[in-house]
Coordinates of N, CA, C and O in Angstrom, one line a residue:
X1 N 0.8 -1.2 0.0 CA 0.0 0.0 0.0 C 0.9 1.2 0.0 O 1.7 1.5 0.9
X2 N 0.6 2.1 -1.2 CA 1.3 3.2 -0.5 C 0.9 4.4 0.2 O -0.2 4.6 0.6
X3 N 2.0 5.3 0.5 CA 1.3 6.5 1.2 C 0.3 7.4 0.7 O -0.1 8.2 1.6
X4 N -0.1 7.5 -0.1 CA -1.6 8.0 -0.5 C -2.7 6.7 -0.4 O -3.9 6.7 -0.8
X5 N -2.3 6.1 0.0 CA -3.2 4.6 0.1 C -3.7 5.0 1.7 O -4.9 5.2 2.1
X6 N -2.5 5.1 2.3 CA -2.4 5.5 4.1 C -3.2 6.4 4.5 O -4.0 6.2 5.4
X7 N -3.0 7.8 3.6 CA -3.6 8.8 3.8 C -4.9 8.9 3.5 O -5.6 9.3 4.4
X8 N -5.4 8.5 2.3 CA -7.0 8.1 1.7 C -7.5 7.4 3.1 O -8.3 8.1 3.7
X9 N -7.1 5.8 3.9 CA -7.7 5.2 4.7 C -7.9 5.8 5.8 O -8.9 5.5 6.6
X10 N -6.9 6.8 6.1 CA -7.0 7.4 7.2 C -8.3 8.3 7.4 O -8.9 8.3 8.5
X11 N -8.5 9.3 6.1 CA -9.4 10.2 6.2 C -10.9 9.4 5.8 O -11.9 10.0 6.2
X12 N -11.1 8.2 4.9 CA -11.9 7.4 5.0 C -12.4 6.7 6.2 O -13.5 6.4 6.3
X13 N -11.4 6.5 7.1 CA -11.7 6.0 8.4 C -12.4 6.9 9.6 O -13.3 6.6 10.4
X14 N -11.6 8.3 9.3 CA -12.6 9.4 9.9 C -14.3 9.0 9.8 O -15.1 8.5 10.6
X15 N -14.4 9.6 8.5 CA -15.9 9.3 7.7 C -16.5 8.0 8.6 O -17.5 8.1 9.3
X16 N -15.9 6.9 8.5 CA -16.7 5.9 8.8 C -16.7 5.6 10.4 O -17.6 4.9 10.9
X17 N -15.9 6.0 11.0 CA -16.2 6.3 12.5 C -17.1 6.8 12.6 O -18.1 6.2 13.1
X18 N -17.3 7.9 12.2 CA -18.7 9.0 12.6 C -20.0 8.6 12.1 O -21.0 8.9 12.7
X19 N -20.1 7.7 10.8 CA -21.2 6.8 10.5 C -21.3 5.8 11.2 O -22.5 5.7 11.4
X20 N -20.6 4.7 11.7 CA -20.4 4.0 12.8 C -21.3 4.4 13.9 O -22.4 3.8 14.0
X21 N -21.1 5.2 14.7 CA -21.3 5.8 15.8 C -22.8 6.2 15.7 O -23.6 5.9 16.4
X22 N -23.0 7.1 14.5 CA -24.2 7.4 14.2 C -25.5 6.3 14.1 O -26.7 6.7 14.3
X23 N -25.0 5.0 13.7 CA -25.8 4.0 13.6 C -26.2 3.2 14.6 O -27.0 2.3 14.4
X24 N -25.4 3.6 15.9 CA -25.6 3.5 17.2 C -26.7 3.9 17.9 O -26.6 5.0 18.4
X25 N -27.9 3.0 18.2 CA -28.7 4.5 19.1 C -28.0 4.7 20.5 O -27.2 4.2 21.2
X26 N -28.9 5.9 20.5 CA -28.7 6.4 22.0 C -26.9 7.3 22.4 O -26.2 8.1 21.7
X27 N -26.8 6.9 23.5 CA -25.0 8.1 24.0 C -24.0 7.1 24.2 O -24.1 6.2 25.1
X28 N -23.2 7.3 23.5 CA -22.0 6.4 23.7 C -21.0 7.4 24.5 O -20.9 8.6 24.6
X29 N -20.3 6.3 25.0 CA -19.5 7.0 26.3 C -18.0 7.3 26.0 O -17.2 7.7 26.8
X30 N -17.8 7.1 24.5 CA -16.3 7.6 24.4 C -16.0 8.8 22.9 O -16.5 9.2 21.9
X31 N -15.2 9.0 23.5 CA -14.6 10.7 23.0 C -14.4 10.2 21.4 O -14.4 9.0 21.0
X32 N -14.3 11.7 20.6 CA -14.2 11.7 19.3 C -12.8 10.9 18.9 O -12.7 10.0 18.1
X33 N -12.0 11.3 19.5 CA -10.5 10.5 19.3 C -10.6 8.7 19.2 O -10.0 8.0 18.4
X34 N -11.6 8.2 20.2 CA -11.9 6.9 19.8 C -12.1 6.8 19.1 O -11.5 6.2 18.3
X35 N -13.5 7.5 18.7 CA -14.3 6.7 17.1 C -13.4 7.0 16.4 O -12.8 6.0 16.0
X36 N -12.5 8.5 15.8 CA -11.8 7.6 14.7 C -10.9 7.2 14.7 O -10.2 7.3 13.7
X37 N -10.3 6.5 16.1 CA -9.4 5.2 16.0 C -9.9 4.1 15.7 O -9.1 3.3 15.2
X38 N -11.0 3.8 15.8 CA -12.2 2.7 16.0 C -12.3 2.6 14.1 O -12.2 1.6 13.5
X39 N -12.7 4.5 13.5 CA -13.1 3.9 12.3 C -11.7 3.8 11.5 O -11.9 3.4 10.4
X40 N -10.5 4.1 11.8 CA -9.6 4.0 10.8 C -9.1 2.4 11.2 O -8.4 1.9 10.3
X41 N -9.4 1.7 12.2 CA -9.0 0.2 12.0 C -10.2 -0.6 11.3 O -10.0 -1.6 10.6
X42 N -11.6 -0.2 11.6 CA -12.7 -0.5 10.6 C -12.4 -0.7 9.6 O -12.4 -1.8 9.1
X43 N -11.9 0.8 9.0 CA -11.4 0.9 7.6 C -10.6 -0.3 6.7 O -10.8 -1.0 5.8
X44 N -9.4 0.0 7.7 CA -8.3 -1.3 7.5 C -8.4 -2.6 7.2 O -7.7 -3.2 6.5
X45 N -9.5 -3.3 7.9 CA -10.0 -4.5 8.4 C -11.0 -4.6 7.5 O -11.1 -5.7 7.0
X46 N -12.0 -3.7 7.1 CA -12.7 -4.0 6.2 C -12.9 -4.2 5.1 O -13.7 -4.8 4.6
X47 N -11.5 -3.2 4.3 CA -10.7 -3.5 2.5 C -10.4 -4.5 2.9 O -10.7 -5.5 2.1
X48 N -9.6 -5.0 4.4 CA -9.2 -6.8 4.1 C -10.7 -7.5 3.8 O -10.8 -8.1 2.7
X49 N -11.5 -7.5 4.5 CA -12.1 -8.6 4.3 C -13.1 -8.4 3.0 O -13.5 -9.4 2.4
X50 N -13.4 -7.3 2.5 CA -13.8 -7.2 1.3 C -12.8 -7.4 -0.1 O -13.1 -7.6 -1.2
X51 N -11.6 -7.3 0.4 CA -10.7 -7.9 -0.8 C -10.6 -9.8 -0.4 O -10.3 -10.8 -1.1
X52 N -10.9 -9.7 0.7 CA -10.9 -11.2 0.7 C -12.4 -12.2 0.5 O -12.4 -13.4 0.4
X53 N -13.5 -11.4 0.4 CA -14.5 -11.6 -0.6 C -15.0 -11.0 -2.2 O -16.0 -10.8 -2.7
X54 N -13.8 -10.8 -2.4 CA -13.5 -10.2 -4.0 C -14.4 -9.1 -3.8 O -14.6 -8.6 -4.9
X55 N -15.0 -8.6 -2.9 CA -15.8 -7.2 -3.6 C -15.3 -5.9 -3.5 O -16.1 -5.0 -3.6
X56 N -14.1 -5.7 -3.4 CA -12.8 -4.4 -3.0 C -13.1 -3.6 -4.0 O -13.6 -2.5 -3.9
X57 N -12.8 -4.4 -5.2 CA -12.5 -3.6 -6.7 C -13.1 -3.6 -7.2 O -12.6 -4.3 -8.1
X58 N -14.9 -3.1 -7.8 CA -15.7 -2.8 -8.6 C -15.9 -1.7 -9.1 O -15.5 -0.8 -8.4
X59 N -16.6 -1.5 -10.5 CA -16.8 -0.5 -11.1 C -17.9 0.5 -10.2 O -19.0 0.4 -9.8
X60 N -16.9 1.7 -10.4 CA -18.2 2.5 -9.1 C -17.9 2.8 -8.0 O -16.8 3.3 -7.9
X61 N -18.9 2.8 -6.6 CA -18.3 3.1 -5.5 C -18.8 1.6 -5.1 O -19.9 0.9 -5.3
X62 N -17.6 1.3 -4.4 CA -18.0 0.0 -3.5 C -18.6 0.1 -2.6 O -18.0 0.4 -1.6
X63 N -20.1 -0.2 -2.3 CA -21.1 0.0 -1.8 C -20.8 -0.9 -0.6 O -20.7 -0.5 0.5
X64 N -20.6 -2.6 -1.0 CA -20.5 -3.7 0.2 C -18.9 -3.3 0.6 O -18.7 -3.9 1.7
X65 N -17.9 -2.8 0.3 CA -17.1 -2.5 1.3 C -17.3 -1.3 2.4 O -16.8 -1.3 3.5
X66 N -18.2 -0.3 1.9 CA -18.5 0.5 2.8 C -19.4 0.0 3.7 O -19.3 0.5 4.9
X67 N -20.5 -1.0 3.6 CA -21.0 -1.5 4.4 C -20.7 -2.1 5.4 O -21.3 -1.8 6.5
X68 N -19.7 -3.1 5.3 CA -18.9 -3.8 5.8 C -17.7 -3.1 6.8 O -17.2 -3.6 7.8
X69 N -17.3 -1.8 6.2 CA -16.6 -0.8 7.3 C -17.5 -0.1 8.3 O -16.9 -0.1 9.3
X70 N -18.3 0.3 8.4 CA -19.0 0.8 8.4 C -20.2 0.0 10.1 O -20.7 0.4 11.1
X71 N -20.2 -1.4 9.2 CA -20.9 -2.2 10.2 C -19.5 -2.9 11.5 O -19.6 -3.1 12.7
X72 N -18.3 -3.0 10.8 CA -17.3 -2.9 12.1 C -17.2 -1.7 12.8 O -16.8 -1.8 14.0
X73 N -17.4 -0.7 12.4 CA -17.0 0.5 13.2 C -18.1 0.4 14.0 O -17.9 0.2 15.2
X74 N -19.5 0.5 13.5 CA -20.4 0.0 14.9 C -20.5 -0.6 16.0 O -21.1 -0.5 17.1
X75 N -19.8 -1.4 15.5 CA -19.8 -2.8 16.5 C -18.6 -2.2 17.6 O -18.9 -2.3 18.8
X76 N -17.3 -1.6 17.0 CA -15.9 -1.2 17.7 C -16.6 -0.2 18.3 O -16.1 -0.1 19.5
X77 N -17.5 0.7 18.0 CA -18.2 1.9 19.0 C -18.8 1.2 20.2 O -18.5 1.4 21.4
X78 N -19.7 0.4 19.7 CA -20.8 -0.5 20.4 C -19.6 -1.2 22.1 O -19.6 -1.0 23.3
X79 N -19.0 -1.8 21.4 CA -17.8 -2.6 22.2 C -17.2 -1.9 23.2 O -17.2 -2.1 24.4
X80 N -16.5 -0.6 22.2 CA -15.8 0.4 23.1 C -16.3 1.2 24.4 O -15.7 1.6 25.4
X81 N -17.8 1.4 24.1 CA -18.8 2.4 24.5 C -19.3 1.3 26.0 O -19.4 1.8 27.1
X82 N -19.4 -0.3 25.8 CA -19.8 -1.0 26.7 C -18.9 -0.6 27.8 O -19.1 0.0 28.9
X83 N -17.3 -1.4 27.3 CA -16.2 -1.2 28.1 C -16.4 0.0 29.2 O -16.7 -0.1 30.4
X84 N -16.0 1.3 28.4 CA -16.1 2.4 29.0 C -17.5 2.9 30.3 O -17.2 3.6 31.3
X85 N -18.8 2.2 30.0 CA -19.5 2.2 31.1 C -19.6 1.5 32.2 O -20.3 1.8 33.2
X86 N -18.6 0.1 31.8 CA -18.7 -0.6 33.1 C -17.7 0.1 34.1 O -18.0 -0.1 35.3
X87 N -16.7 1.0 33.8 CA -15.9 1.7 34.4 C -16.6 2.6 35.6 O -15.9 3.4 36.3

């Protein structure tokens, strides 16, 4: 991957944190800095598994990879946000 690869995932990860989170009901208990740590490993983890269900590279916008980032970053909110209340 290169460094415009890095950079693209990074600011795509932004994005998908905050849709993550958003898909969340209700108040999640952790700061902006998590979600987009949450969504820039989303991000990461999600081209894998979408390149590892061949749907990475289609004509267009990859709709099932965004989904797929998108639905981990929920979950990484969901997860993170539990943690943080049992505290």
């Amino acid at each position: 991957m290169e460094i415009s690869g890095v950079i693209s995932a990074i600011v795509i990860g932004i994005v998908i944190g905050v849709l993550g989170r958003l898909v969340i009901p209700g108040r999640q208990r952790i700061g902006i800095l998590w979600t987009i740590a949450i969504g820039i490993v989303a991000a990461f983890i999600g081209t894998g598994i979408a390149s590892g269900l061949d749907v990475a590279d289609t004509d267009g916008v990859d709709w099932v990879e965004w989904l797929i980032q998108i639905a981990l970053a929920a979950l990484g909110v969901a997860a993170l946000s539990k943690v943080k209340l049992r505290r």
